[in-house]
PDB file of C-alpha atoms in Angstrom:
ATOM      1  CA  UNK J 352      19.622  -0.784   3.501  1.00 64.00           C
ATOM      2  CA  UNK J 353      16.809   0.493   1.528  1.00 71.00           C
ATOM      3  CA  UNK J 354      14.147   2.247   3.397  1.00 84.00           C
ATOM      4  CA  UNK J 355      11.128   4.703   3.261  1.00 92.00           C
ATOM      5  CA  UNK J 356      10.799   6.786   6.451  1.00 94.00           C
ATOM      6  CA  UNK J 357       7.527   8.725   7.377  1.00 96.00           C
ATOM      7  CA  UNK J 358       8.624  10.382  10.622  1.00 96.00           C
ATOM      8  CA  UNK J 359       5.411  11.603  11.914  1.00 95.00           C
ATOM      9  CA  UNK J 360       3.089   8.623  13.000  1.00 94.00           C
ATOM     10  CA  UNK J 361       0.216  10.882  13.868  1.00 96.00           C
ATOM     11  CA  UNK J 362      -0.663  14.567  13.058  1.00 97.00           C
ATOM     12  CA  UNK J 363      -3.502  16.693  13.964  1.00 97.00           C
ATOM     13  CA  UNK J 364      -4.481  19.841  12.195  1.00 97.00           C
ATOM     14  CA  UNK J 365      -7.745  22.227  12.077  1.00 97.00           C
ATOM     15  CA  UNK J 366      -9.796  22.398   9.017  1.00 97.00           C
ATOM     16  CA  UNK J 367      -8.630  24.910   6.801  1.00 97.00           C
ATOM     17  CA  UNK J 368      -5.010  24.748   7.939  1.00 97.00           C
ATOM     18  CA  UNK J 369      -2.245  24.015   5.552  1.00 97.00           C
ATOM     19  CA  UNK J 370      -0.431  20.468   5.781  1.00 97.00           C
ATOM     20  CA  UNK J 371       2.696  18.885   5.183  1.00 98.00           C
ATOM     21  CA  UNK J 372       3.486  15.168   5.342  1.00 98.00           C
ATOM     22  CA  UNK J 373       7.126  14.303   5.522  1.00 98.00           C
ATOM     23  CA  UNK J 374       8.857  11.295   3.488  1.00 97.00           C
ATOM     24  CA  UNK J 375      12.303  10.296   3.279  1.00 96.00           C
ATOM     25  CA  UNK J 376      13.743   7.624   1.379  1.00 93.00           C
ATOM     26  CA  UNK J 377      17.235   5.882   1.560  1.00 89.00           C
ATOM     27  CA  UNK J 378      18.455   4.634  -2.079  1.00 81.00           C
ATOM     28  CA  UNK J 379      21.316   5.010  -4.433  1.00 73.00           C
ATOM     29  CA  UNK J 380      19.338   6.272  -7.215  1.00 78.00           C
ATOM     30  CA  UNK J 381      16.115   8.391  -7.494  1.00 79.00           C
ATOM     31  CA  UNK J 382      13.140   5.846  -7.268  1.00 86.00           C
ATOM     32  CA  UNK J 383       9.786   6.277  -8.439  1.00 91.00           C
ATOM     33  CA  UNK J 384       7.513   7.776  -5.649  1.00 93.00           C
ATOM     34  CA  UNK J 385       4.274   7.687  -4.954  1.00 95.00           C
ATOM     35  CA  UNK J 386       1.814   8.919  -2.229  1.00 97.00           C
ATOM     36  CA  UNK J 387      -1.416   6.614  -1.456  1.00 97.00           C
ATOM     37  CA  UNK J 388      -3.938   7.382   0.935  1.00 97.00           C
ATOM     38  CA  UNK J 389      -6.377   4.948   3.013  1.00 95.00           C
ATOM     39  CA  UNK J 390      -9.796   6.146   4.405  1.00 92.00           C
ATOM     40  CA  UNK J 391     -11.126   4.257   7.062  1.00 87.00           C
ATOM     41  CA  UNK J 392     -12.309   0.968   6.213  1.00 83.00           C
ATOM     42  CA  UNK J 393     -10.985   0.926   2.778  1.00 87.00           C
ATOM     43  CA  UNK J 394      -8.081   0.059   0.507  1.00 89.00           C
ATOM     44  CA  UNK J 395      -5.493   2.524  -0.492  1.00 93.00           C
ATOM     45  CA  UNK J 396      -5.728   4.663  -3.367  1.00 95.00           C
ATOM     46  CA  UNK J 397      -2.938   6.699  -5.277  1.00 94.00           C
ATOM     47  CA  UNK J 398      -2.783  10.395  -4.767  1.00 96.00           C
ATOM     48  CA  UNK J 399       0.177  11.194  -6.761  1.00 96.00           C
ATOM     49  CA  UNK J 400       3.287   9.882  -8.344  1.00 94.00           C
ATOM     50  CA  UNK J 401       6.807  11.281  -9.304  1.00 93.00           C
ATOM     51  CA  UNK J 402       8.984   9.703 -12.069  1.00 88.00           C
ATOM     52  CA  UNK J 403      10.884  12.371 -13.583  1.00 86.00           C
ATOM     53  CA  UNK J 404      10.782  16.074 -14.762  1.00 87.00           C
ATOM     54  CA  UNK J 405       9.061  18.648 -12.736  1.00 89.00           C
ATOM     55  CA  UNK J 406       9.939  18.076  -9.181  1.00 92.00           C
ATOM     56  CA  UNK J 407       6.464  19.549  -8.043  1.00 96.00           C
ATOM     57  CA  UNK J 408       3.847  17.111  -9.028  1.00 96.00           C
ATOM     58  CA  UNK J 409      -0.083  17.648  -8.654  1.00 97.00           C
ATOM     59  CA  UNK J 410      -2.454  14.957  -7.543  1.00 96.00           C
ATOM     60  CA  UNK J 411      -6.020  14.278  -6.919  1.00 95.00           C
ATOM     61  CA  UNK J 412      -8.119  15.905  -4.093  1.00 94.00           C
ATOM     62  CA  UNK J 413      -5.946  19.283  -3.988  1.00 96.00           C
ATOM     63  CA  UNK J 414      -2.635  17.625  -3.072  1.00 97.00           C
ATOM     64  CA  UNK J 415       0.717  18.213  -4.311  1.00 98.00           C
ATOM     65  CA  UNK J 416       4.044  16.883  -3.373  1.00 98.00           C
ATOM     66  CA  UNK J 417       7.710  18.188  -4.040  1.00 97.00           C
ATOM     67  CA  UNK J 418      10.537  15.881  -4.720  1.00 95.00           C
ATOM     68  CA  UNK J 419      13.883  17.288  -3.258  1.00 94.00           C
ATOM     69  CA  UNK J 420      16.905  15.151  -4.462  1.00 91.00           C
ATOM     70  CA  UNK J 421      19.348  16.828  -2.297  1.00 91.00           C
ATOM     71  CA  UNK J 422      17.318  15.843   0.800  1.00 93.00           C
ATOM     72  CA  UNK J 423      16.093  12.440  -0.476  1.00 93.00           C
ATOM     73  CA  UNK J 424      12.384  13.929   0.372  1.00 95.00           C
ATOM     74  CA  UNK J 425       9.157  13.773  -1.286  1.00 97.00           C
ATOM     75  CA  UNK J 426       6.991  15.564   1.174  1.00 98.00           C
ATOM     76  CA  UNK J 427       3.112  15.822   0.508  1.00 98.00           C
ATOM     77  CA  UNK J 428       1.213  19.145   0.840  1.00 98.00           C
ATOM     78  CA  UNK J 429      -2.023  20.779   0.810  1.00 98.00           C
ATOM     79  CA  UNK J 430      -2.787  24.254   1.326  1.00 97.00           C
ATOM     80  CA  UNK J 431      -6.125  23.920   3.087  1.00 97.00           C
ATOM     81  CA  UNK J 432      -7.408  20.641   4.684  1.00 98.00           C
ATOM     82  CA  UNK J 433     -10.826  19.337   4.705  1.00 96.00           C
ATOM     83  CA  UNK J 434     -12.491  17.193   7.286  1.00 95.00           C
ATOM     84  CA  UNK J 435     -12.580  14.687   4.729  1.00 95.00           C
ATOM     85  CA  UNK J 436      -8.959  14.403   4.480  1.00 97.00           C
ATOM     86  CA  UNK J 437      -8.802  12.620   7.668  1.00 97.00           C
ATOM     87  CA  UNK J 438      -7.123   9.401   6.933  1.00 97.00           C
ATOM     88  CA  UNK J 439      -3.902   7.390   6.727  1.00 96.00           C
ATOM     89  CA  UNK J 440      -1.352   8.752   4.345  1.00 98.00           C
ATOM     90  CA  UNK J 441       1.541   6.165   2.762  1.00 97.00           C
ATOM     91  CA  UNK J 442       4.583   7.060   0.883  1.00 96.00           C
ATOM     92  CA  UNK J 443       5.942   4.409  -1.307  1.00 94.00           C
ATOM     93  CA  UNK J 444       8.830   3.941  -3.551  1.00 91.00           C
ATOM     94  CA  UNK J 445       9.804   1.550  -6.392  1.00 88.00           C
ATOM     95  CA  UNK J 446      13.294   1.029  -7.481  1.00 79.00           C
ATOM     96  CA  UNK J 447      12.644  -0.265 -11.132  1.00 77.00           C
ATOM     97  CA  UNK J 448      12.010  -3.678  -9.836  1.00 77.00           C
ATOM     98  CA  UNK J 449       8.559  -5.439  -9.226  1.00 77.00           C
ATOM     99  CA  UNK J 450       8.334  -4.450  -5.444  1.00 81.00           C
ATOM    100  CA  UNK J 451       6.711  -1.325  -4.214  1.00 85.00           C
ATOM    101  CA  UNK J 452       7.924  -0.335  -0.652  1.00 88.00           C
ATOM    102  CA  UNK J 453       5.436   1.624   1.522  1.00 91.00           C
ATOM    103  CA  UNK J 454       6.137   3.621   4.721  1.00 93.00           C
ATOM    104  CA  UNK J 455       4.793   2.954   8.082  1.00 92.00           C
ATOM    105  CA  UNK J 456       2.063   5.736   7.331  1.00 95.00           C
ATOM    106  CA  UNK J 457       1.197   9.052   9.022  1.00 96.00           C
ATOM    107  CA  UNK J 458      -2.276   9.031  10.588  1.00 96.00           C
ATOM    108  CA  UNK J 459      -3.993  12.394   9.875  1.00 97.00           C
ATOM    109  CA  UNK J 460      -6.543  13.732  12.227  1.00 97.00           C
ATOM    110  CA  UNK J 461      -8.507  17.079  11.265  1.00 97.00           C
ATOM    111  CA  UNK J 462     -10.464  19.342  13.712  1.00 94.00           C
ATOM    112  CA  UNK J 463     -13.283  21.505  12.912  1.00 88.00           C
TER     113      UNK J 463
ATOM    114  CA  UNK N1328     -14.440   0.982  -6.459  1.00 84.00           C
ATOM    115  CA  UNK N1329     -10.865   0.151  -7.609  1.00 87.00           C
ATOM    116  CA  UNK N1330     -12.110  -2.969  -9.568  1.00 93.00           C
ATOM    117  CA  UNK N1331     -10.117  -5.242  -7.384  1.00 96.00           C
ATOM    118  CA  UNK N1332     -12.315  -7.713  -5.476  1.00 97.00           C
ATOM    119  CA  UNK N1333     -11.389  -9.539  -2.362  1.00 97.00           C
ATOM    120  CA  UNK N1334     -13.224 -12.325  -0.448  1.00 97.00           C
ATOM    121  CA  UNK N1335     -13.968 -12.686   2.402  1.00 97.00           C
ATOM    122  CA  UNK N1336     -14.221  -9.406   4.093  1.00 96.00           C
ATOM    123  CA  UNK N1337     -14.057 -10.784   7.566  1.00 97.00           C
ATOM    124  CA  UNK N1338     -12.885 -14.107   8.749  1.00 97.00           C
ATOM    125  CA  UNK N1339     -12.629 -15.310  12.366  1.00 98.00           C
ATOM    126  CA  UNK N1340     -10.913 -18.516  12.972  1.00 98.00           C
ATOM    127  CA  UNK N1341      -9.142 -20.292  15.564  1.00 98.00           C
ATOM    128  CA  UNK N1342      -5.171 -20.822  16.233  1.00 98.00           C
ATOM    129  CA  UNK N1343      -3.952 -23.846  14.101  1.00 98.00           C
ATOM    130  CA  UNK N1344      -6.624 -23.600  11.208  1.00 98.00           C
ATOM    131  CA  UNK N1345      -5.839 -22.787   7.740  1.00 98.00           C
ATOM    132  CA  UNK N1346      -7.606 -20.218   5.630  1.00 98.00           C
ATOM    133  CA  UNK N1347      -7.770 -19.130   1.769  1.00 98.00           C
ATOM    134  CA  UNK N1348      -8.253 -15.343   0.891  1.00 98.00           C
ATOM    135  CA  UNK N1349      -8.998 -14.726  -2.685  1.00 98.00           C
ATOM    136  CA  UNK N1350      -8.499 -12.009  -5.020  1.00 98.00           C
ATOM    137  CA  UNK N1351      -9.946 -10.918  -8.373  1.00 98.00           C
ATOM    138  CA  UNK N1352      -7.717  -8.264  -9.830  1.00 97.00           C
ATOM    139  CA  UNK N1353      -9.016  -5.631 -12.158  1.00 96.00           C
ATOM    140  CA  UNK N1354      -9.973  -6.582 -15.839  1.00 94.00           C
ATOM    141  CA  UNK N1355      -6.599  -6.576 -17.691  1.00 91.00           C
ATOM    142  CA  UNK N1356      -4.002  -6.210 -14.837  1.00 94.00           C
ATOM    143  CA  UNK N1357      -1.710  -9.013 -15.125  1.00 93.00           C
ATOM    144  CA  UNK N1358       0.060  -8.217 -11.469  1.00 93.00           C
ATOM    145  CA  UNK N1359      -1.345  -8.967  -8.417  1.00 95.00           C
ATOM    146  CA  UNK N1360       0.184  -8.193  -4.899  1.00 95.00           C
ATOM    147  CA  UNK N1361      -0.295  -9.157  -1.541  1.00 97.00           C
ATOM    148  CA  UNK N1362       0.057  -6.973   1.423  1.00 95.00           C
ATOM    149  CA  UNK N1363      -0.491  -7.488   5.241  1.00 96.00           C
ATOM    150  CA  UNK N1364      -1.244  -4.834   7.503  1.00 93.00           C
ATOM    151  CA  UNK N1365      -1.196  -4.868  11.046  1.00 90.00           C
ATOM    152  CA  UNK N1366      -0.984  -2.423  13.753  1.00 82.00           C
ATOM    153  CA  UNK N1367       2.572  -3.309  14.939  1.00 79.00           C
ATOM    154  CA  UNK N1368       4.117  -3.888  11.441  1.00 79.00           C
ATOM    155  CA  UNK N1369       2.449  -1.250   9.043  1.00 84.00           C
ATOM    156  CA  UNK N1370       1.778  -2.503   5.539  1.00 89.00           C
ATOM    157  CA  UNK N1371       4.135  -5.144   4.511  1.00 91.00           C
ATOM    158  CA  UNK N1372       4.745  -6.661   0.872  1.00 91.00           C
ATOM    159  CA  UNK N1373       4.158 -10.152   0.917  1.00 95.00           C
ATOM    160  CA  UNK N1374       4.469 -11.456  -2.537  1.00 95.00           C
ATOM    161  CA  UNK N1375       3.726 -10.705  -6.063  1.00 93.00           C
ATOM    162  CA  UNK N1376       2.619 -12.457  -9.045  1.00 94.00           C
ATOM    163  CA  UNK N1377       2.749 -11.646 -12.901  1.00 92.00           C
ATOM    164  CA  UNK N1378       0.708 -13.598 -15.183  1.00 93.00           C
ATOM    165  CA  UNK N1379       0.748 -16.696 -13.059  1.00 94.00           C
ATOM    166  CA  UNK N1380       4.369 -16.625 -12.299  1.00 94.00           C
ATOM    167  CA  UNK N1381       5.899 -15.468  -8.795  1.00 94.00           C
ATOM    168  CA  UNK N1382       7.725 -12.297  -9.489  1.00 91.00           C
ATOM    169  CA  UNK N1383       8.820 -10.833  -6.067  1.00 89.00           C
ATOM    170  CA  UNK N1384       8.721 -12.107  -2.718  1.00 91.00           C
ATOM    171  CA  UNK N1385       8.788  -9.947   0.698  1.00 90.00           C
ATOM    172  CA  UNK N1386       8.211 -10.862   4.373  1.00 84.00           C
ATOM    173  CA  UNK N1387       6.080 -14.024   3.705  1.00 94.00           C
ATOM    174  CA  UNK N1388       6.136 -16.429   6.351  1.00 95.00           C
ATOM    175  CA  UNK N1389       6.615 -20.044   5.238  1.00 96.00           C
ATOM    176  CA  UNK N1390       3.231 -20.961   6.383  1.00 97.00           C
ATOM    177  CA  UNK N1391       1.958 -18.867   3.835  1.00 97.00           C
ATOM    178  CA  UNK N1392       1.732 -19.284   0.214  1.00 97.00           C
ATOM    179  CA  UNK N1393       0.048 -17.916  -2.684  1.00 98.00           C
ATOM    180  CA  UNK N1394      -0.566 -18.506  -6.360  1.00 97.00           C
ATOM    181  CA  UNK N1395      -2.206 -16.996  -9.579  1.00 97.00           C
ATOM    182  CA  UNK N1396      -4.534 -18.801 -11.543  1.00 97.00           C
ATOM    183  CA  UNK N1397      -4.861 -18.811 -15.369  1.00 96.00           C
ATOM    184  CA  UNK N1398      -7.745 -16.570 -15.109  1.00 95.00           C
ATOM    185  CA  UNK N1399      -5.500 -14.197 -13.132  1.00 96.00           C
ATOM    186  CA  UNK N1400      -7.237 -14.376  -9.727  1.00 97.00           C
ATOM    187  CA  UNK N1401      -5.031 -15.100  -6.936  1.00 98.00           C
ATOM    188  CA  UNK N1402      -5.285 -16.719  -3.684  1.00 98.00           C
ATOM    189  CA  UNK N1403      -3.439 -16.607  -0.344  1.00 98.00           C
ATOM    190  CA  UNK N1404      -3.245 -19.376   1.605  1.00 98.00           C
ATOM    191  CA  UNK N1405      -2.510 -18.994   5.468  1.00 98.00           C
ATOM    192  CA  UNK N1406      -1.829 -22.151   7.336  1.00 98.00           C
ATOM    193  CA  UNK N1407      -1.171 -23.168  11.151  1.00 98.00           C
ATOM    194  CA  UNK N1408      -2.634 -19.744  12.158  1.00 98.00           C
ATOM    195  CA  UNK N1409      -1.379 -17.901  14.968  1.00 97.00           C
ATOM    196  CA  UNK N1410      -2.648 -14.996  17.029  1.00 96.00           C
ATOM    197  CA  UNK N1411      -0.102 -12.994  15.321  1.00 95.00           C
ATOM    198  CA  UNK N1412      -1.548 -13.616  11.934  1.00 96.00           C
ATOM    199  CA  UNK N1413      -4.237 -11.497  12.889  1.00 97.00           C
ATOM    200  CA  UNK N1414      -4.228  -8.574  10.130  1.00 96.00           C
ATOM    201  CA  UNK N1415      -5.865  -6.939   7.336  1.00 96.00           C
ATOM    202  CA  UNK N1416      -4.698  -8.737   4.257  1.00 97.00           C
ATOM    203  CA  UNK N1417      -4.707  -6.537   0.849  1.00 97.00           C
ATOM    204  CA  UNK N1418      -4.366  -7.550  -2.539  1.00 97.00           C
ATOM    205  CA  UNK N1419      -3.682  -5.146  -5.248  1.00 95.00           C
ATOM    206  CA  UNK N1420      -3.207  -5.085  -8.784  1.00 95.00           C
ATOM    207  CA  UNK N1421      -1.657  -3.345 -11.694  1.00 92.00           C
ATOM    208  CA  UNK N1422      -0.765  -3.227 -15.421  1.00 87.00           C
ATOM    209  CA  UNK N1423       2.628  -2.247 -14.744  1.00 78.00           C
ATOM    210  CA  UNK N1424       4.850  -3.484 -11.834  1.00 79.00           C
ATOM    211  CA  UNK N1425       4.508  -0.903  -9.043  1.00 75.00           C
ATOM    212  CA  UNK N1426       8.073  -0.878  -8.516  1.00 76.00           C
ATOM    213  CA  UNK N1427       8.457   0.252 -12.092  1.00 78.00           C
ATOM    214  CA  UNK N1428       6.215   3.242 -11.533  1.00 76.00           C
ATOM    215  CA  UNK N1429       2.980   1.467 -11.975  1.00 83.00           C
ATOM    216  CA  UNK N1430      -0.273   2.714  -9.941  1.00 88.00           C
ATOM    217  CA  UNK N1431      -1.542  -0.036  -7.662  1.00 92.00           C
ATOM    218  CA  UNK N1432      -5.327  -0.705  -7.396  1.00 93.00           C
ATOM    219  CA  UNK N1433      -6.054  -1.916  -3.898  1.00 94.00           C
ATOM    220  CA  UNK N1434      -9.045  -4.196  -2.825  1.00 95.00           C
ATOM    221  CA  UNK N1435     -10.943  -3.398   0.325  1.00 95.00           C
ATOM    222  CA  UNK N1436      -9.127  -6.169   2.211  1.00 96.00           C
ATOM    223  CA  UNK N1437      -9.839  -9.201   4.164  1.00 97.00           C
ATOM    224  CA  UNK N1438      -9.737  -8.737   7.886  1.00 97.00           C
ATOM    225  CA  UNK N1439      -8.411 -12.007   9.621  1.00 98.00           C
ATOM    226  CA  UNK N1440      -8.919 -12.564  13.437  1.00 97.00           C
ATOM    227  CA  UNK N1441      -7.261 -15.498  15.011  1.00 97.00           C
ATOM    228  CA  UNK N1442      -8.745 -16.529  18.250  1.00 96.00           C
TER     229      UNK N1442
END
């Protein structure tokens, strides 16, 4: 069955530390891949997306993600986390249909 | 501000009641999506409309229904409410369907509490 997995429910990092949030998908073909962020009390906002081409994509707020076909992964990274990055992060995939499927999310907590 | 407007922001009602959530998409967006977010189920896709027509259906209960009107606003109707329906309901809109690579723009959600 098609699925999107974010194995880390909750991650805690210190401000200034690097960050990597994991996302794996289970599909036969390469889907459209997205990362969204949800700040407390807000809707989701697109951080970045991958369609094709360069497997390292840059997004807003200093985030980047790397698509690895062999691992069916699309991990989100940031070299130095800021306290304002505390939020919930969702990986999402689209398979050239109208439906967009979200992972269960990873809650990021940042300590000063 | 995403440009997507949802009303009401908060709603408290009793079991067995019926409520209507409203969504105005961004200007020019033809696709409207409804998602339910709860602690135990995460972000669940309910239904999508494109220019007034239903295009995709997810885990939407039979007690729930939605429609998109000619002016492109959408309503999600929830009836015979149960305690488990308490959740944050998001509307999103897009120019191109999210599953085809389009960016979804989310409203701030309608928080429904069923007592």
